[in-house]
Amino acid sequence: MTPGLRGVGLLSLLTVLGCDLNYRPAPYVHNLTRERIHVQVRFVDGTPTCDLLPQQIGFFTEEDFGPSVRYRLDPGGVLPITDPTLEPDVPEPRLCAAAIVRVGETSRVLHWDHEGLHEIPQEPTRNGAASQQALQVGGGGGRYFFRTGFKLGTASLRGQDNAPPCDAPVAAPIAWSGLPNGTHELAAVREGADGCLVLEHGSGTGFVCVPPRMFPFVAGQRIEVAGAEGFGPDAGVDSGANVLRIRDERQALELRRGSGFPAAGVGSGEPVAATCAPVRDTCGSLVLPARAPIGGLLVEAGSEVRAVVVDALARVYLGRVEQVALVRTGCERAGSRGFRVDLAIVQASEAQAAAPDDDAGVNEPRGHEVMDMDDAGRDLQDDGGVGGTEGKQ
Amino acid sequence: MTRSFVWPLALLLACGDSDEFEPPPGGSLSVTQAGAQDIEEFRRMLRGGEIPPVESFDQLGFFAEHAIDQPEADCGFTVCVHPQLAVAPRFDDGNWTMAFASFNTAVTAESRERDAVHLAVVVDISVYTDRVREELVDGIEGLVGALEPEDRVTLIVYGDGAEVVRDGAAPTEVVPGELPALQAVEEGSALYDGLALAVDRLVQDEAALAGGRILLVGAARAVTGITDRERIVALGAAAAQEGIGMSIVGVGNDYEPDIARALAEQGTATLASAHGDEIPGVIAAQAELSLVPLATDMELRIRPAPGYAAGAVHGVRDAAGGGAGVVLRIPGLFLGARTGGDDVDEMVGRRGGGGGVFVRLWPQADAAERIGPGAPAFTAEVSYTDHDSGERVEYEVGVDNGLAPGENPDEFWPHFSDEAHAKPFMMLNMWLAVDYALRLHRDGHCEQAMGVAEMMEQSVEVWQDAYDDADIEADAELLFLLRAVIAEGCTAMPVPPTFVDAGCFGT
């Protein structure tokens, strides 16, 4: 691998000049014609989940690709299709990439895995490993044909319009703000217009976006708030952007969002994504609804189950459960293998758990069980954690 | 060719007494749709030498910068519809038949009697507005000064968190220049918290629900607290559901339009952006323009006459239907700022022009022989709720085509049903030209993208010789600026594009 042509992807017009260096792993266009050709490249505008890319790229649309970068390529020349995320200043280079490559009026949608590619010589022969990643250009007379090596996947963009719709449930993310670590007295708890809870406390107003039935605290109570580090004398800073813990002397609520499942003692394996066409979230990312394995059951987004979590019975609500096929630039990143799972876990607090005779607000163990829900995902047997409110999540 | 028939279908009395409904007298002031009110952010990117993404070229915003010279608003209702027709050869051969409808009103901010409003002003005090804070505070000062004594103001600031600075105060009790909270500069930008506090306050104030509105002023970035776009947009939708309108003014060089644009698509929200010296004027103008809609829940049905089918729709974000007719849904219509093309305000610029909606009409194959010239082309059926009277208003207006369906005019000049008010069709052509150029560039055809501008140059010249219109002049500047920016990264010579579905005006 050589840094010789780093930065090539940022130049709007480039004649590939001869030099003695090989190119770093990349697919390449090899001009086999006797004419100078123009090559236009549009890289995908976001981060694809590599496992899903071959199956999902057909659902991408033109809007999922960035602006065109145009190159001039002399007869016999080689143009590496250099992924901009392999630039030295990009902290997390992608392991796979996709681009629309156009020569003349003919274009191909390509995808590849960097792991599977070899260095390519400046003057590649037609044989050998490097030819497997070649996009060779032949023909002429104003029209060109491409021959694609087998390390390069090709696809056509068909978007979601002609695909069967995904009817699996999609839930809004669990979220919170305005709750600094420490102890607060709840002056008021009410459901906001968007279904999130509005919490007035001594330090201001906080917001928690979970179904009201999953928030076991009411006005007048003193609650303790902590982030990822947990409760204790050192838990003064809220570093837990993805974890929030709230407890009083009887009950504890733990909220988790984003990557990482199994998490917090919940779950027994990797989620399973639906096989339908992905749906687009409000940020423009493509997501597949998924189900999370909890206690031998595959549980959908918006569902609530009773499960034993770290030796104690808990009510567990699943917010988002989805696999992200493409995170568009500027959207929230997904975790490993593209899964995002949000959890709300209600249990007896540690102090309460030590006193088993007292009613902890969590019913006796019934093993793992999915609770009955109505169409909106509300629990038909639960009267809600906040008196009289109805979930709008 | 003129309008063929005009009659009110019905005046449905949803509430109130019909005797109390006094149709406004004549006059013509533009009326703008909910949604984007300008394309200032797009223009700013171009001026900076950057080619904006295709999706950032907002159709509603572009059209809203155009004042349409319209007939007098003497239809007898608060909002009058003016449908028109244009027929032209296409740039790339064929026939281009386009229906258009614009709106105006005889009501003015001065003549209007509106109910009191509880306005929640949500101000961004993050680092992203630090450099424009003085202008921002001046704007809020002007806004509060333009409110009526019976209005109420809740002032909320957001940065690392959000805080209510004034709660339901009389306008005179809010002096922005003296509030330390507006001088603070915080690292974070808790947009959700600020908006959620505003929605909560307005919902809690039950008296305000009939006239509760949020004005969000800032860079509209969500970097602290709840940052999920989904949650923020859902909050905007929930506010709309509660009857709370929203006006957004994006300010400063750090303004991030993505979330603001998504919020502006909810209910009767409006979106404008402003930079530098224009910030105070644009913010203050919201007191008259976007606070209370003139009409809500508007449905405009474009029903093609026999011999035509309805096709593509431009200029409205919610359309449904097919060849037999298209229903355009417009959640809110607001008082515009302009009386015509020459009326360009120093403070608010070309914003508040009004624009309108277009529906492509496709002549059927044998219609020319079967129907002939001078027959009806389409009907515009309007229904909306008059916000001030609460009445449901319905009426319809039809338009004839002087040519047979599908017939092109003899010369390379369009056939208009109302040539004195034909500017919207040129406006549409300018939008199509910029949109095509952006798409061609994005797809790697920089030579064709520049070719679109070349192709339009003569058309603009002919049009401006005849009409000398400030808005079309500004459109041409935009198109030629785009060509110049594209040319910087393209060594090929401009060539005509292979496909352009636009009307040929004078070339």
Short mmCIF file of N, CA and C in Angstrom, two decimals, chain A residues 174 214 256 260-272 290-310 312-321 340-347 366-371 373:
data_model
loop_
_atom_site.label_atom_id
_atom_site.label_comp_id
_atom_site.label_asym_id
_atom_site.label_seq_id
_atom_site.Cartn_x
_atom_site.Cartn_y
_atom_site.Cartn_z
N ILE A 174 -35.70 6.02 21.92
CA ILE A 174 -35.77 6.43 23.33
C ILE A 174 -34.76 7.58 23.50
N MET A 214 -43.68 3.27 31.24
CA MET A 214 -42.34 2.82 31.59
C MET A 214 -41.63 3.81 32.50
N ARG A 256 -31.33 2.80 27.72
CA ARG A 256 -30.15 2.59 26.88
C ARG A 256 -30.56 2.82 25.44
N GLY A 260 -25.00 -1.81 20.63
CA GLY A 260 -24.71 -2.69 21.76
C GLY A 260 -25.89 -3.52 22.17
N PHE A 261 -26.00 -4.73 21.69
CA PHE A 261 -27.02 -5.67 22.14
C PHE A 261 -26.46 -7.06 21.95
N PRO A 262 -26.54 -7.96 22.92
CA PRO A 262 -27.17 -7.82 24.23
C PRO A 262 -26.54 -6.71 25.07
N ALA A 263 -27.33 -6.13 25.97
CA ALA A 263 -26.85 -5.03 26.80
C ALA A 263 -27.53 -5.10 28.15
N ALA A 264 -26.83 -4.67 29.17
CA ALA A 264 -27.37 -4.54 30.52
C ALA A 264 -28.01 -5.85 31.00
N GLY A 265 -27.47 -6.96 30.57
CA GLY A 265 -28.02 -8.23 31.00
C GLY A 265 -29.28 -8.63 30.26
N VAL A 266 -29.65 -7.87 29.23
CA VAL A 266 -30.85 -8.18 28.46
C VAL A 266 -30.42 -8.74 27.12
N GLY A 267 -31.06 -9.84 26.73
CA GLY A 267 -30.82 -10.35 25.38
C GLY A 267 -29.90 -11.54 25.37
N SER A 268 -30.05 -12.35 24.34
CA SER A 268 -29.29 -13.58 24.28
C SER A 268 -28.70 -13.81 22.89
N GLY A 269 -28.42 -12.77 22.18
CA GLY A 269 -27.83 -12.94 20.84
C GLY A 269 -28.05 -11.70 20.02
N GLU A 270 -27.70 -11.79 18.77
CA GLU A 270 -27.80 -10.64 17.88
C GLU A 270 -29.24 -10.49 17.36
N PRO A 271 -29.70 -9.27 17.19
CA PRO A 271 -31.05 -9.08 16.63
C PRO A 271 -31.15 -9.68 15.23
N VAL A 272 -32.36 -9.90 14.80
CA VAL A 272 -32.61 -10.47 13.48
C VAL A 272 -33.40 -9.45 12.66
N ALA A 290 -36.07 -4.74 12.91
CA ALA A 290 -35.47 -6.00 13.39
C ALA A 290 -36.21 -6.45 14.65
N ARG A 291 -35.88 -7.65 15.09
CA ARG A 291 -36.42 -8.17 16.35
C ARG A 291 -35.25 -8.60 17.22
N ALA A 292 -35.39 -8.38 18.50
CA ALA A 292 -34.28 -8.67 19.42
C ALA A 292 -34.58 -9.94 20.21
N PRO A 293 -33.60 -10.85 20.34
CA PRO A 293 -33.82 -12.09 21.09
C PRO A 293 -33.75 -11.85 22.60
N ILE A 294 -34.88 -12.03 23.25
CA ILE A 294 -34.91 -11.89 24.71
C ILE A 294 -35.64 -13.10 25.26
N GLY A 295 -34.93 -13.87 26.06
CA GLY A 295 -35.55 -15.02 26.71
C GLY A 295 -36.14 -16.03 25.74
N GLY A 296 -35.49 -16.23 24.62
CA GLY A 296 -35.97 -17.24 23.68
C GLY A 296 -37.03 -16.71 22.72
N LEU A 297 -37.44 -15.47 22.91
CA LEU A 297 -38.43 -14.88 22.01
C LEU A 297 -37.75 -13.81 21.17
N LEU A 298 -38.27 -13.61 19.95
CA LEU A 298 -37.80 -12.47 19.15
C LEU A 298 -38.80 -11.34 19.33
N VAL A 299 -38.35 -10.25 19.90
CA VAL A 299 -39.26 -9.19 20.33
C VAL A 299 -39.13 -7.98 19.41
N GLU A 300 -40.28 -7.45 19.00
CA GLU A 300 -40.30 -6.34 18.04
C GLU A 300 -40.20 -4.98 18.71
N ALA A 301 -39.88 -4.00 17.93
CA ALA A 301 -39.85 -2.62 18.41
C ALA A 301 -41.22 -2.23 18.94
N GLY A 302 -41.23 -1.46 20.01
CA GLY A 302 -42.49 -1.00 20.58
C GLY A 302 -43.14 -2.01 21.51
N SER A 303 -42.48 -3.16 21.74
CA SER A 303 -43.07 -4.18 22.61
C SER A 303 -42.49 -4.09 24.02
N GLU A 304 -43.24 -4.68 24.95
CA GLU A 304 -42.76 -4.74 26.32
C GLU A 304 -42.78 -6.19 26.76
N VAL A 305 -41.73 -6.61 27.42
CA VAL A 305 -41.68 -7.99 27.92
C VAL A 305 -41.29 -7.97 29.39
N ARG A 306 -41.62 -9.08 30.07
CA ARG A 306 -41.10 -9.28 31.42
C ARG A 306 -39.96 -10.26 31.30
N ALA A 307 -38.85 -9.93 31.89
CA ALA A 307 -37.68 -10.79 31.75
C ALA A 307 -36.83 -10.67 33.01
N VAL A 308 -36.07 -11.70 33.26
CA VAL A 308 -35.12 -11.65 34.38
C VAL A 308 -33.87 -10.95 33.89
N VAL A 309 -33.54 -9.85 34.53
CA VAL A 309 -32.37 -9.07 34.14
C VAL A 309 -31.44 -9.01 35.35
N VAL A 310 -30.26 -9.56 35.20
CA VAL A 310 -29.30 -9.65 36.29
C VAL A 310 -29.99 -10.15 37.57
N ALA A 312 -32.95 -10.43 38.57
CA ALA A 312 -34.18 -9.84 39.11
C ALA A 312 -35.18 -9.63 37.98
N LEU A 313 -36.43 -9.75 38.33
CA LEU A 313 -37.47 -9.57 37.32
C LEU A 313 -37.55 -8.10 36.91
N ALA A 314 -37.76 -7.88 35.62
CA ALA A 314 -37.83 -6.50 35.12
C ALA A 314 -38.88 -6.41 34.03
N ARG A 315 -39.39 -5.20 33.87
CA ARG A 315 -40.18 -4.92 32.68
C ARG A 315 -39.23 -4.28 31.68
N VAL A 316 -39.20 -4.81 30.47
CA VAL A 316 -38.26 -4.32 29.46
C VAL A 316 -39.06 -3.84 28.24
N TYR A 317 -38.87 -2.59 27.88
CA TYR A 317 -39.53 -2.03 26.70
C TYR A 317 -38.47 -1.83 25.61
N LEU A 318 -38.82 -2.23 24.38
CA LEU A 318 -37.89 -2.03 23.27
C LEU A 318 -38.34 -0.85 22.43
N GLY A 319 -37.48 0.14 22.35
CA GLY A 319 -37.76 1.28 21.46
C GLY A 319 -37.36 0.89 20.05
N ARG A 320 -36.38 1.60 19.51
CA ARG A 320 -35.92 1.21 18.18
C ARG A 320 -35.26 -0.16 18.23
N VAL A 321 -35.60 -1.01 17.31
CA VAL A 321 -34.85 -2.25 17.08
C VAL A 321 -34.69 -2.32 15.57
N ARG A 340 -29.24 -0.86 15.86
CA ARG A 340 -29.57 0.14 16.88
C ARG A 340 -30.71 -0.45 17.71
N VAL A 341 -30.48 -0.60 19.00
CA VAL A 341 -31.51 -1.14 19.89
C VAL A 341 -31.63 -0.20 21.09
N ASP A 342 -32.85 0.25 21.34
CA ASP A 342 -33.11 1.11 22.51
C ASP A 342 -33.89 0.31 23.54
N LEU A 343 -33.49 0.44 24.79
CA LEU A 343 -34.14 -0.32 25.87
C LEU A 343 -34.55 0.61 27.01
N ALA A 344 -35.70 0.30 27.61
CA ALA A 344 -36.08 0.91 28.89
C ALA A 344 -36.37 -0.24 29.84
N ILE A 345 -35.65 -0.27 30.96
CA ILE A 345 -35.75 -1.40 31.90
C ILE A 345 -36.21 -0.88 33.26
N VAL A 346 -37.32 -1.40 33.74
CA VAL A 346 -37.83 -1.01 35.06
C VAL A 346 -37.69 -2.20 35.99
N GLN A 347 -37.00 -1.97 37.10
CA GLN A 347 -36.80 -3.03 38.10
C GLN A 347 -36.97 -2.43 39.49
N ARG A 366 -42.72 -14.45 36.01
CA ARG A 366 -43.51 -15.36 35.19
C ARG A 366 -42.66 -15.84 34.01
N GLY A 367 -41.35 -15.80 34.21
CA GLY A 367 -40.48 -16.16 33.09
C GLY A 367 -40.48 -15.02 32.07
N HIS A 368 -40.05 -15.32 30.87
CA HIS A 368 -40.04 -14.31 29.81
C HIS A 368 -41.37 -14.32 29.12
N GLU A 369 -41.96 -13.17 28.99
CA GLU A 369 -43.31 -13.13 28.47
C GLU A 369 -43.52 -11.81 27.74
N VAL A 370 -44.05 -11.90 26.54
CA VAL A 370 -44.40 -10.67 25.84
C VAL A 370 -45.77 -10.24 26.31
N MET A 371 -45.89 -8.98 26.70
CA MET A 371 -47.16 -8.51 27.25
C MET A 371 -48.12 -8.18 26.13
N MET A 373 -50.45 -6.13 23.86
CA MET A 373 -50.41 -4.74 23.43
C MET A 373 -51.60 -4.46 22.52
#
